[in-house]
PDB file of C-alpha atoms and ligand atoms in Angstrom:
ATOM      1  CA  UNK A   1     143.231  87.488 158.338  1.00 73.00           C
ATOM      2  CA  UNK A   2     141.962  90.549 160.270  1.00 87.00           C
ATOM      3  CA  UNK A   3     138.749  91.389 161.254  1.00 90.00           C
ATOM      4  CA  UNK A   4     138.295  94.816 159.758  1.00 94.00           C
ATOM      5  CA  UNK A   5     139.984  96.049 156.343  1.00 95.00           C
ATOM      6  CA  UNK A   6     143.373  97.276 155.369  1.00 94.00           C
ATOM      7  CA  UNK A   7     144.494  98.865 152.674  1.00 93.00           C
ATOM      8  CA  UNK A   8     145.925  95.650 151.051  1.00 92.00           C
ATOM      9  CA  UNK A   9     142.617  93.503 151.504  1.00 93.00           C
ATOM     10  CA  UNK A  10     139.009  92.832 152.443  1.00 95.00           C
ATOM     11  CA  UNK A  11     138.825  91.757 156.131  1.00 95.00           C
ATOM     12  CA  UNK A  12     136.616  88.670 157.661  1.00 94.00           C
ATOM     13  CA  UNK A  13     133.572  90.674 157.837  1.00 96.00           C
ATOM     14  CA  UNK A  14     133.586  92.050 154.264  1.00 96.00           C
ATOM     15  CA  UNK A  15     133.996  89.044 152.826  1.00 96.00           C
ATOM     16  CA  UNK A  16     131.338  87.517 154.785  1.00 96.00           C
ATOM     17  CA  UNK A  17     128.723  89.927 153.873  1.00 98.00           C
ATOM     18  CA  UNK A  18     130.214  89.946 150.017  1.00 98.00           C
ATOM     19  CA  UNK A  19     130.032  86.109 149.725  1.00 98.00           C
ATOM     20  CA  UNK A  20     126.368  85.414 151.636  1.00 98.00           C
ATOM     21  CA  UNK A  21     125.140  88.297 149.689  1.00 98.00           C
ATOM     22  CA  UNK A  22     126.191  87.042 146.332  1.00 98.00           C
ATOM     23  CA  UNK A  23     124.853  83.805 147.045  1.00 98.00           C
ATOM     24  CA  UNK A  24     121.228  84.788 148.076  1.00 98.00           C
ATOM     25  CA  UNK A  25     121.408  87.610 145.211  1.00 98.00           C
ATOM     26  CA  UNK A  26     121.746  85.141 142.326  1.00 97.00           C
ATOM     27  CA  UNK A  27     119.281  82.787 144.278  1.00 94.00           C
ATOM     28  CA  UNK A  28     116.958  85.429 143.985  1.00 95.00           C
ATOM     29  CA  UNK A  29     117.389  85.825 140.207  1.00 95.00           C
ATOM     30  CA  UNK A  30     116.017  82.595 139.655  1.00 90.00           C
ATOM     31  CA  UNK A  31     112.541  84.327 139.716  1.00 87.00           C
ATOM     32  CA  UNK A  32     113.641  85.783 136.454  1.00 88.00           C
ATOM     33  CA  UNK A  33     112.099  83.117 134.448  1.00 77.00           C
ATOM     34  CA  UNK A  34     108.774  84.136 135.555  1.00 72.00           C
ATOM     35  CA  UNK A  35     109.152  80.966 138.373  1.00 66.00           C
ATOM     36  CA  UNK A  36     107.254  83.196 141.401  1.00 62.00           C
ATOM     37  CA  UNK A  37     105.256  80.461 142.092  1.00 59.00           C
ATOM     38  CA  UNK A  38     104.221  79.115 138.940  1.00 61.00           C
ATOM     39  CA  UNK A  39     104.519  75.666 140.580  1.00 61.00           C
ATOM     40  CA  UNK A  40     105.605  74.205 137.179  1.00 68.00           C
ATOM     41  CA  UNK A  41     109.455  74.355 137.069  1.00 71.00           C
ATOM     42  CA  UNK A  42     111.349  72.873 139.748  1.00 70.00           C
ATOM     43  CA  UNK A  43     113.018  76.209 140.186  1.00 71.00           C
ATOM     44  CA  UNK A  44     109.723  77.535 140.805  1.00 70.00           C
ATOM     45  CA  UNK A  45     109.156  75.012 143.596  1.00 67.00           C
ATOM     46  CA  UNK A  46     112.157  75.183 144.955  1.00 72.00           C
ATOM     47  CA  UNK A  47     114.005  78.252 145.474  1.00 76.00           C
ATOM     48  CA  UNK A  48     111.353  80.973 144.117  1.00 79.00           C
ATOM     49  CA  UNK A  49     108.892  80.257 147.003  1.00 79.00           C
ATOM     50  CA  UNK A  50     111.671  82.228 149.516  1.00 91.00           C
ATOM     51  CA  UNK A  51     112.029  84.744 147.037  1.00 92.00           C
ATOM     52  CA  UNK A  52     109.877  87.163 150.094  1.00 95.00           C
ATOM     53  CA  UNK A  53     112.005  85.751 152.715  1.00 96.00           C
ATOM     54  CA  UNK A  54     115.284  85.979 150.921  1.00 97.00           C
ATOM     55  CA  UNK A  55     114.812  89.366 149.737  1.00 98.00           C
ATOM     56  CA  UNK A  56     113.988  90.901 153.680  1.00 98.00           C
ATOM     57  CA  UNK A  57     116.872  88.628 154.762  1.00 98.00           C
ATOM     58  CA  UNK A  58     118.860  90.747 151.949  1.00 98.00           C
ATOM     59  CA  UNK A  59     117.445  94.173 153.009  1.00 98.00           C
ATOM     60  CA  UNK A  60     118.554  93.579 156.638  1.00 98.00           C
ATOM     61  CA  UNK A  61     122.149  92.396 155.178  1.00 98.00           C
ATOM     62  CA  UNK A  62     122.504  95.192 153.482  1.00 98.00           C
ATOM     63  CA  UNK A  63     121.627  97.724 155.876  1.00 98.00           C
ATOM     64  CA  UNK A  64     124.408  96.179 157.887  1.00 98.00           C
ATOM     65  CA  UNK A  65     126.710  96.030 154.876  1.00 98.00           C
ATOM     66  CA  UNK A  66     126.255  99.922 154.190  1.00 98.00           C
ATOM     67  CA  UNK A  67     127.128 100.684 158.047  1.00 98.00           C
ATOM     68  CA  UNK A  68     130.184  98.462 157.735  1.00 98.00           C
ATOM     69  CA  UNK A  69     131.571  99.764 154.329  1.00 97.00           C
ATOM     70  CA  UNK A  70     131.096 103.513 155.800  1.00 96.00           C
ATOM     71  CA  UNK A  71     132.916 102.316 158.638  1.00 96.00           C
ATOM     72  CA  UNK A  72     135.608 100.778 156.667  1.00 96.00           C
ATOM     73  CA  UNK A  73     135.963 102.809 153.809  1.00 92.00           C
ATOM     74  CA  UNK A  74     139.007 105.052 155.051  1.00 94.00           C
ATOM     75  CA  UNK A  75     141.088 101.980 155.397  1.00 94.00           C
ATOM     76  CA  UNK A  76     139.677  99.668 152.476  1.00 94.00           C
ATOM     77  CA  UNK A  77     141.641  98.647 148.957  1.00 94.00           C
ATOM     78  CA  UNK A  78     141.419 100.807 146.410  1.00 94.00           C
ATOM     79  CA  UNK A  79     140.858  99.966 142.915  1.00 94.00           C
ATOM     80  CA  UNK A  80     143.674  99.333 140.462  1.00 94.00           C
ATOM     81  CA  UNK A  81     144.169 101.185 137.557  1.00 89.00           C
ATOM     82  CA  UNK A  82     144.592 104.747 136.417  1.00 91.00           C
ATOM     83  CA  UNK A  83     142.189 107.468 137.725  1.00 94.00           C
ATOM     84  CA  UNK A  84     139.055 106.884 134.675  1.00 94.00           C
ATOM     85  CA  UNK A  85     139.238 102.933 135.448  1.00 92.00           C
ATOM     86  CA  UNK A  86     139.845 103.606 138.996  1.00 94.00           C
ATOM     87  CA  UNK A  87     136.343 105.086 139.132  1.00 96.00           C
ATOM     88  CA  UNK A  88     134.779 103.527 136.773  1.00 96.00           C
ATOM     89  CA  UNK A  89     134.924 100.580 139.233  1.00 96.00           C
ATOM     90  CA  UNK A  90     133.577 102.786 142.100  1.00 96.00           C
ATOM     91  CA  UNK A  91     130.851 104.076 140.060  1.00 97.00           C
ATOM     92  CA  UNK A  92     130.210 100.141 139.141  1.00 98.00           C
ATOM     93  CA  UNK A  93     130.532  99.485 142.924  1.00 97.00           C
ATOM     94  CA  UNK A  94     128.054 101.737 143.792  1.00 98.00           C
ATOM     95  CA  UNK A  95     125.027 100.874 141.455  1.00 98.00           C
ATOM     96  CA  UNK A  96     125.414  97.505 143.219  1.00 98.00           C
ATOM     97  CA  UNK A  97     124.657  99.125 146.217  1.00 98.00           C
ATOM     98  CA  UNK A  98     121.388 101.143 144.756  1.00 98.00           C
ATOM     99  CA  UNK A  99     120.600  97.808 143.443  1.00 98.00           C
ATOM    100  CA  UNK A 100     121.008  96.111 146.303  1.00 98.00           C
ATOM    101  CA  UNK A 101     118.877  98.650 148.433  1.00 98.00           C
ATOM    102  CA  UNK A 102     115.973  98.956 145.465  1.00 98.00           C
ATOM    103  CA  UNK A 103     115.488  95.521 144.884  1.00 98.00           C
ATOM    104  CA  UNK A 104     114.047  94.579 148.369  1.00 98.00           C
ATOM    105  CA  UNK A 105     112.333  97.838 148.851  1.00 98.00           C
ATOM    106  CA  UNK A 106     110.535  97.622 145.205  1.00 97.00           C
ATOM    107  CA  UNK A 107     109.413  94.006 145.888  1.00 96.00           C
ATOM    108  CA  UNK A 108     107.982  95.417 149.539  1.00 97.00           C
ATOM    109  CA  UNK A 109     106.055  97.893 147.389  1.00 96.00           C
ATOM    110  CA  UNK A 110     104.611  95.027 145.054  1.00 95.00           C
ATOM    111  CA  UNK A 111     103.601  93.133 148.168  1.00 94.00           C
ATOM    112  CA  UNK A 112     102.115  95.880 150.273  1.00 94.00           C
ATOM    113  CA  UNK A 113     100.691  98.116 147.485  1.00 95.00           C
ATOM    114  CA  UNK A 114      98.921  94.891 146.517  1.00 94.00           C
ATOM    115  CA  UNK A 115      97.305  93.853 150.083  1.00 93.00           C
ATOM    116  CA  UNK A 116      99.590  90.600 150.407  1.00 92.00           C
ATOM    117  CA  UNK A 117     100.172  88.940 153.481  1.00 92.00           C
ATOM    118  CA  UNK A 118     103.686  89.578 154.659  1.00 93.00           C
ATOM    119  CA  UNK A 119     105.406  87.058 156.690  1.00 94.00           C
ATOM    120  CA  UNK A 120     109.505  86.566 157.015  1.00 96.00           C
ATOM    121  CA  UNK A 121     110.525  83.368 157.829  1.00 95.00           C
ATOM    122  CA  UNK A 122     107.051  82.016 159.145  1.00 92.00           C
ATOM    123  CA  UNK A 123     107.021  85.067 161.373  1.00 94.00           C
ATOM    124  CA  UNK A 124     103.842  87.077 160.428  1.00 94.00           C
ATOM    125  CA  UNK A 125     104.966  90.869 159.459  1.00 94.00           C
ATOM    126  CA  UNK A 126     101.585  92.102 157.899  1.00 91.00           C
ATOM    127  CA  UNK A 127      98.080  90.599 157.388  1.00 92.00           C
ATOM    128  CA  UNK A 128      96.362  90.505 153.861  1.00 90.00           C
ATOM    129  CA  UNK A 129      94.286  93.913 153.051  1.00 89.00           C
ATOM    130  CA  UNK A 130      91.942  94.440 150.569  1.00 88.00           C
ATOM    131  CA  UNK A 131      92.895  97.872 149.696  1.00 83.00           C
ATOM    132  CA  UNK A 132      95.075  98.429 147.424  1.00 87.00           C
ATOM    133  CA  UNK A 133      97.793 101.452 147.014  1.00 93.00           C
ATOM    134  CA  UNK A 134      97.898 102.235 143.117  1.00 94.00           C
ATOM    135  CA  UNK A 135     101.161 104.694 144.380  1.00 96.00           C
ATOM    136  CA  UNK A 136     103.041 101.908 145.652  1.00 96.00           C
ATOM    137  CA  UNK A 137     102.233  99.134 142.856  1.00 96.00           C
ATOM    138  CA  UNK A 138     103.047 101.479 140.828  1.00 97.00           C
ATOM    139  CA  UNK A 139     106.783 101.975 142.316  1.00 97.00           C
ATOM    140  CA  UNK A 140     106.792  98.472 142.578  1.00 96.00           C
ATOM    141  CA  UNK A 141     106.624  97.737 139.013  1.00 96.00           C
ATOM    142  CA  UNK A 142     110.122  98.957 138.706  1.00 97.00           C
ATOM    143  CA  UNK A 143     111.523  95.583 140.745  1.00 96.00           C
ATOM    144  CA  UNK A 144     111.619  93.480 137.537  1.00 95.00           C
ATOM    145  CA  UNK A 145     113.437  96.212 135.181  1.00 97.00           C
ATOM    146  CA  UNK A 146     115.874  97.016 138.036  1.00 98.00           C
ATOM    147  CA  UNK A 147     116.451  93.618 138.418  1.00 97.00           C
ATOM    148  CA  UNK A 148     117.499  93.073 134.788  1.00 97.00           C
ATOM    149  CA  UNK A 149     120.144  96.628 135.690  1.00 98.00           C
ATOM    150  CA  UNK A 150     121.113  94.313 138.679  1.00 98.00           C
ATOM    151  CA  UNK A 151     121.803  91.122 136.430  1.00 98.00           C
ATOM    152  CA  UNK A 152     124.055  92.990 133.741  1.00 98.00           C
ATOM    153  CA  UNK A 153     126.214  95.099 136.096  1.00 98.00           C
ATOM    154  CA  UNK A 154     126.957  91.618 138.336  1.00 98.00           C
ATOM    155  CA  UNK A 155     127.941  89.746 135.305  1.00 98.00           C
ATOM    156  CA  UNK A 156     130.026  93.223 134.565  1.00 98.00           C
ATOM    157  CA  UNK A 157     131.298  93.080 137.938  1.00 98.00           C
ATOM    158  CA  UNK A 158     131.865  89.221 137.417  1.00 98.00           C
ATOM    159  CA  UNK A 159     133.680  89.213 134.063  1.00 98.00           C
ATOM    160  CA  UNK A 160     135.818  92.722 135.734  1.00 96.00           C
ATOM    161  CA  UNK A 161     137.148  90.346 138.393  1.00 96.00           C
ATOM    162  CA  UNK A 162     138.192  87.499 135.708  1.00 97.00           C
ATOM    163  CA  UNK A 163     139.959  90.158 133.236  1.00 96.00           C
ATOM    164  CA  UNK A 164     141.623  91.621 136.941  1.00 95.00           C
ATOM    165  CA  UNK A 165     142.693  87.658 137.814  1.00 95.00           C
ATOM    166  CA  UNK A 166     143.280  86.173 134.958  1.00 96.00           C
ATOM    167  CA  UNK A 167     144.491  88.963 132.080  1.00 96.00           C
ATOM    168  CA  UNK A 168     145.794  91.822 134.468  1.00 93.00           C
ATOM    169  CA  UNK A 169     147.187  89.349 137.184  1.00 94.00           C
ATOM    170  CA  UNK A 170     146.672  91.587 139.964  1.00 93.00           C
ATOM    171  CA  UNK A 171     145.776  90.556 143.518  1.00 93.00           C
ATOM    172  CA  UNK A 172     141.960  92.321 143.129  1.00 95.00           C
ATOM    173  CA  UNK A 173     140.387  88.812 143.169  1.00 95.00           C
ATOM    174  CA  UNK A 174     142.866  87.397 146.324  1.00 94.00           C
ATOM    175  CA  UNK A 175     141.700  90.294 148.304  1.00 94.00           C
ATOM    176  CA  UNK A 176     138.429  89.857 147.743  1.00 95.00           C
ATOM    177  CA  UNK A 177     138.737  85.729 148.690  1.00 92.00           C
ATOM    178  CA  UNK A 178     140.317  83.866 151.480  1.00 73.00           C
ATOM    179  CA  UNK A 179     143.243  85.704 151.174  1.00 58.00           C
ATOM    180  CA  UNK A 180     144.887  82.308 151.526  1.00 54.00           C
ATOM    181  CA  UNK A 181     147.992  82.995 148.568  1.00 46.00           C
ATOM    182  CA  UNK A 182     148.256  86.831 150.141  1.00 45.00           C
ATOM    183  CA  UNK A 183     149.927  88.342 153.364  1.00 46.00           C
ATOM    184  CA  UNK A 184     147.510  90.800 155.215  1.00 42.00           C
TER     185      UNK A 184
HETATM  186  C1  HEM B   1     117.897  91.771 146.567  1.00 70.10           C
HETATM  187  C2  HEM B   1     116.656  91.338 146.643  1.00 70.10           C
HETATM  188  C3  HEM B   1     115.818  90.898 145.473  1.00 70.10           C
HETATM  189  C4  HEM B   1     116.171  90.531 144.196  1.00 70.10           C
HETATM  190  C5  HEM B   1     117.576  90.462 143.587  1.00 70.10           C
HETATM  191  C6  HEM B   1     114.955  90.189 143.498  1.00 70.10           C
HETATM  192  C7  HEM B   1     114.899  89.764 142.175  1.00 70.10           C
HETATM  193  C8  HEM B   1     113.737  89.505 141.477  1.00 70.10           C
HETATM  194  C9  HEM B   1     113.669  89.079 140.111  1.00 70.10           C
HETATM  195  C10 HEM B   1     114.884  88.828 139.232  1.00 70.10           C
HETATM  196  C11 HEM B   1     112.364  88.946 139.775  1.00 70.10           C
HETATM  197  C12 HEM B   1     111.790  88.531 138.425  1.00 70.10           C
HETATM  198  C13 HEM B   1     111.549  89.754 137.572  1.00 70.10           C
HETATM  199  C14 HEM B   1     110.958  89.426 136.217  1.00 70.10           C
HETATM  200  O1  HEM B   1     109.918  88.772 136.189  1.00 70.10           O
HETATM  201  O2  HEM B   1     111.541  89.830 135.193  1.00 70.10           O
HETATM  202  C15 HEM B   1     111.567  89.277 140.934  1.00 70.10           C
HETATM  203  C16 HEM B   1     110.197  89.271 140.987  1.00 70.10           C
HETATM  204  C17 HEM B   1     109.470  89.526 142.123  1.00 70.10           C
HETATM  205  N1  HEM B   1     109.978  89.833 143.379  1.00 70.10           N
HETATM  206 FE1  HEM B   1     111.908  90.108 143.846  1.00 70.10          FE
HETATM  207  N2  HEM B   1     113.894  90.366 144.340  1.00 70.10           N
HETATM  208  C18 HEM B   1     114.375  90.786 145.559  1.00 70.10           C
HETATM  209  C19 HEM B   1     113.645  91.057 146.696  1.00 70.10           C
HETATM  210  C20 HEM B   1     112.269  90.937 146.799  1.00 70.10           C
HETATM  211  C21 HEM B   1     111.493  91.188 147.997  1.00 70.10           C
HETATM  212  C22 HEM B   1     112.070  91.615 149.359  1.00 70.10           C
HETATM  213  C23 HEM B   1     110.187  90.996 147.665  1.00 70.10           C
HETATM  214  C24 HEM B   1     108.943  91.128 148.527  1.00 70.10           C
HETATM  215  C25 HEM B   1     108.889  91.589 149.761  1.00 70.10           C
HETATM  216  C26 HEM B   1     110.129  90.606 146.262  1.00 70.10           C
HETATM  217  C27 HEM B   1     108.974  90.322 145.574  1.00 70.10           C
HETATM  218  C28 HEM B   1     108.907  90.001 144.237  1.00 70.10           C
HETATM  219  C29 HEM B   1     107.662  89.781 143.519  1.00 70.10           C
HETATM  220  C30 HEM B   1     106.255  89.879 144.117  1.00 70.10           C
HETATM  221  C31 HEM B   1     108.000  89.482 142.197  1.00 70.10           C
HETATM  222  C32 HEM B   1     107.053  89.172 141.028  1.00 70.10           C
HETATM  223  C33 HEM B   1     106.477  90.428 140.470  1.00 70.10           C
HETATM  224  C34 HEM B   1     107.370  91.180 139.538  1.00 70.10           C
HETATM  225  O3  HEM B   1     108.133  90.562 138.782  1.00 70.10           O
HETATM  226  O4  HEM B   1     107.308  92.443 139.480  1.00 70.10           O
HETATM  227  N3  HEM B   1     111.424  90.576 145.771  1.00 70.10           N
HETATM  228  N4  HEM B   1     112.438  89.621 141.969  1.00 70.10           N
HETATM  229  C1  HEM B   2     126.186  88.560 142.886  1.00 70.10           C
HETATM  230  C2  HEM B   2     126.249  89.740 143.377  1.00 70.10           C
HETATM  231  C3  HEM B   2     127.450  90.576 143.712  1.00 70.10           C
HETATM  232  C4  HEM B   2     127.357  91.825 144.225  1.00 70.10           C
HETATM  233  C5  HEM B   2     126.074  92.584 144.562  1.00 70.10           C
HETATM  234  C6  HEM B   2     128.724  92.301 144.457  1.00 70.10           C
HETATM  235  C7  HEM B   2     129.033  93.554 144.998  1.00 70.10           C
HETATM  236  C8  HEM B   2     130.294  94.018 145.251  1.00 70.10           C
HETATM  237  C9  HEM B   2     130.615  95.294 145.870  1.00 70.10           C
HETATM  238  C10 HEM B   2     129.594  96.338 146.307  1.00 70.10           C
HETATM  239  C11 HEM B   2     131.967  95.379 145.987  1.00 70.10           C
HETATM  240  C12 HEM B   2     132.785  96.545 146.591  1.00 70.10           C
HETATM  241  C13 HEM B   2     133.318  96.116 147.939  1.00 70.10           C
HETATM  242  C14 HEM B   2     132.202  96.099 148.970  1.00 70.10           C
HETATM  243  O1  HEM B   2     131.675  97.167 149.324  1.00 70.10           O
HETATM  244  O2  HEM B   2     131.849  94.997 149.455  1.00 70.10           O
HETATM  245  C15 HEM B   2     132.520  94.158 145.422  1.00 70.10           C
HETATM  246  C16 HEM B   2     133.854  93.852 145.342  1.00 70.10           C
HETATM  247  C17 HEM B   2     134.364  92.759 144.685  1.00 70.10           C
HETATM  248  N1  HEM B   2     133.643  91.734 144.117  1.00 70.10           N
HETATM  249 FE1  HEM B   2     131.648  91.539 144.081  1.00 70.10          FE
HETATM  250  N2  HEM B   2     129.623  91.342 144.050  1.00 70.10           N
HETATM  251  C18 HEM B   2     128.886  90.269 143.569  1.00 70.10           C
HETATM  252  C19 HEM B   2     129.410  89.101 143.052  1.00 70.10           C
HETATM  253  C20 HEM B   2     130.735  88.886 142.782  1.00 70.10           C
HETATM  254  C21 HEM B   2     131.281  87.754 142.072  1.00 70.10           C
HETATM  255  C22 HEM B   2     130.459  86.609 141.490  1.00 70.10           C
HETATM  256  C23 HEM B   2     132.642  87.949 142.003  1.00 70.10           C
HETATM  257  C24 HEM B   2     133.741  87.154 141.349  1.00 70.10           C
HETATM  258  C25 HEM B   2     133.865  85.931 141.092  1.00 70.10           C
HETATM  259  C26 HEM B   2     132.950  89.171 142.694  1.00 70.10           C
HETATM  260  C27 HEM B   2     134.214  89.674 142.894  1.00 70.10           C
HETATM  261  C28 HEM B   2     134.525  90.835 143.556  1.00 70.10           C
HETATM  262  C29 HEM B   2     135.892  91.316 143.773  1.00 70.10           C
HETATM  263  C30 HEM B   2     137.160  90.642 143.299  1.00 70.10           C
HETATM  264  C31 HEM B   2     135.778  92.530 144.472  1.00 70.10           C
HETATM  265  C32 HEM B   2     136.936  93.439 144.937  1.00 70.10           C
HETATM  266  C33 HEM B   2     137.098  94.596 143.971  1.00 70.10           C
HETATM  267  C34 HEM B   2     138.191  95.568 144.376  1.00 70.10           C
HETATM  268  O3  HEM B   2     138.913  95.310 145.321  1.00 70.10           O
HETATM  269  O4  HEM B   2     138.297  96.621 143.710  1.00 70.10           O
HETATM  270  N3  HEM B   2     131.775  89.727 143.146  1.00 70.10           N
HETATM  271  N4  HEM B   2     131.490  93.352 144.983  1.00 70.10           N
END
């Protein structure tokens, strides 16, 4: 497997940002419930409480995900299909990445609009305030709708990959994985 892309598949370091990020992204939807800390469900005392450190861990991921798919996306696979499905999975593609890039910056605008302490990974980023910035809450409020945008475009995305794998037996899923059954 290469490093970088080629036009037949993802390379090492796309999959590696595609796979962690999935991961922590569908960790982080198990504050859908309404778990943030409600210290009742074991979700809630489990994986919620690193919702904060999750999400800047996600931020910085995807910063370094955007540089990397800029990078690569001269020499990356395209999507199969005719022209309308062809960029219908681009389009899909790239509300993931909006999503991606709101979600952390909306939740920063909850937490800092609403004087919170900040701190990522134990490491203190911001001390609590009293005052609060209505502008910024009020920005902020659009984390939990976005997040339900987020949730029905990765199932799209999910169910897309299936019909590609399973129904259209194409290689879209094998490029996107170990790349163990393809050649480079
Ligand atoms: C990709 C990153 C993130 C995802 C996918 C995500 C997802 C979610 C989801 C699904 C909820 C529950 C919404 C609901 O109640 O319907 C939520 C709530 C919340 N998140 Fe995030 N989050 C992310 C990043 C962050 C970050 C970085 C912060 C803070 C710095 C944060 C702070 C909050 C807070 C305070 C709530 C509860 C208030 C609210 O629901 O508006 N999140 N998040
Ligand atoms: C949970 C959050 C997920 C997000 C945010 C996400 C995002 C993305 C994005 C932005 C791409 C375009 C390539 C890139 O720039 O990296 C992509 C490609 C892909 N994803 Fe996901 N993905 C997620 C989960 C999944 C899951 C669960 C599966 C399948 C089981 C999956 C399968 C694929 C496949 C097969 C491709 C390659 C598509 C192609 O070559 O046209 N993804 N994903």
């Amino acid at each position: 497997m290469t490093f970088h892309d080629t036009p037949r598949r993802y390379g090492a370091v796309s999959l590696l940002f595609h796979w962690t990020m999935a991961l922590l992204i569908i960790a982080q939807f198990m504050a859908l419930g309404g778990y943030i800390n409600d210290g009742e469900h074991w979700i809630g005392n489990t994986i919620v409480p690193w919702h904060v450190d999750i999400g800047l861990l996600l931020l910085v991921l995807v910063s370094l995900r955007l540089l990397w798919m800029l990078g690569q996306r001269e020499q990356r696979p395209e999507p199969h299909g005719h022209r309308p499905m062809q960029l219908l999975a681009k389009g899909g593609h790239l509300l993931l990445y909006t999503c991606m890039v709101l979600m952390p910056l909306t939740g920063l605008l909850i937490m800092v609009g609403e004087g919170h302490s900040l701190a990522f990974f134990g490491f203190q980023l911001l001390a609590e305030r009293d005052a609060e910035m209505s502008w910024a809450i009020l920005l902020g409020e659009s984390h939990a709708p976005i997040s339900w945008l987020f949730v029905a475009l990765v199932i799209g995305h999910l169910g897309a990959a299936l019909y590609h794998h399973f129904i259209k037996h194409d290689d879209t899923l094998v490029r996107m994985t170990s790349g163990r059954f393809g050649t480079n």
